[in-house]
Amino acid sequence: MSIAIADYGMGNLHSVSKAVERLGAEALITGDRTELLAASGIILPGVGAFGDAMRHLQESGLAEVMKEVAASGKPLLGICLGMQLLFGSSEEHGQHEGLGILPGRVIRFPQGDYKVPHMGWNRLEFLQKNDPLLAGLAEGHVYFVHSYHVLPEVESDLLAVTDYGQPVTAIVGRGQVYGMQFHPEKSGELGMELLGRFLKLCGVPVKR
């Protein structure tokens, strides 16, 4: 059983792959539709601008593959920009349409007494403590780097928040679709535990 990391030309593929391997699972970096659909679960990473990422996803054909994966019930995890891409739209450098797998929009942090981008360690607050990703897990700090954040339309999709001048969406989930705004692979023990929880949801044994 392997975890496929979607390669569409934008993303922290290497660091995510190494984190999956540290957990004892096989990580396959691929942009091939057949390989993605055959995997036990999919990770959609992302670094950069929302509009550029959506263009790459559409031109590579992977936008439709991600929608197909989500509709099939196969576990799908978006990380950082990858989480934002799961939603309907973003205002980053203009208006851009997202994958629309989850309802909501991505907006820039408003002006306030804090720095943008939001960069550093912030504490998670779990809102849906019985979700399989979070059940029995202690809250703690994880590592964020982002200038835009998600406003989900459906309250039950919001699993965890952090505080950065306002409540900020940190983890989302619906069914087998999850998203983490932070980088679990750079977030120490808690980040690796969350990533390991996702792999277990995929039916993949982990070293934890």
Short mmCIF file of N, CA and C in Angstrom, two decimals, residues 85 149 178 190:
data_model
loop_
_atom_site.label_atom_id
_atom_site.label_comp_id
_atom_site.label_asym_id
_atom_site.label_seq_id
_atom_site.Cartn_x
_atom_site.Cartn_y
_atom_site.Cartn_z
N LEU A 85 -6.58 24.94 -2.02
CA LEU A 85 -7.05 24.55 -3.35
C LEU A 85 -8.31 23.69 -3.29
N HIS A 149 -5.92 32.86 4.22
CA HIS A 149 -6.52 31.81 5.04
C HIS A 149 -7.93 31.50 4.57
N TYR A 178 -9.41 15.80 3.86
CA TYR A 178 -8.85 16.61 4.94
C TYR A 178 -7.93 17.69 4.38
N LEU A 190 3.74 16.59 16.99
CA LEU A 190 2.32 16.70 16.71
C LEU A 190 2.05 16.61 15.21
#
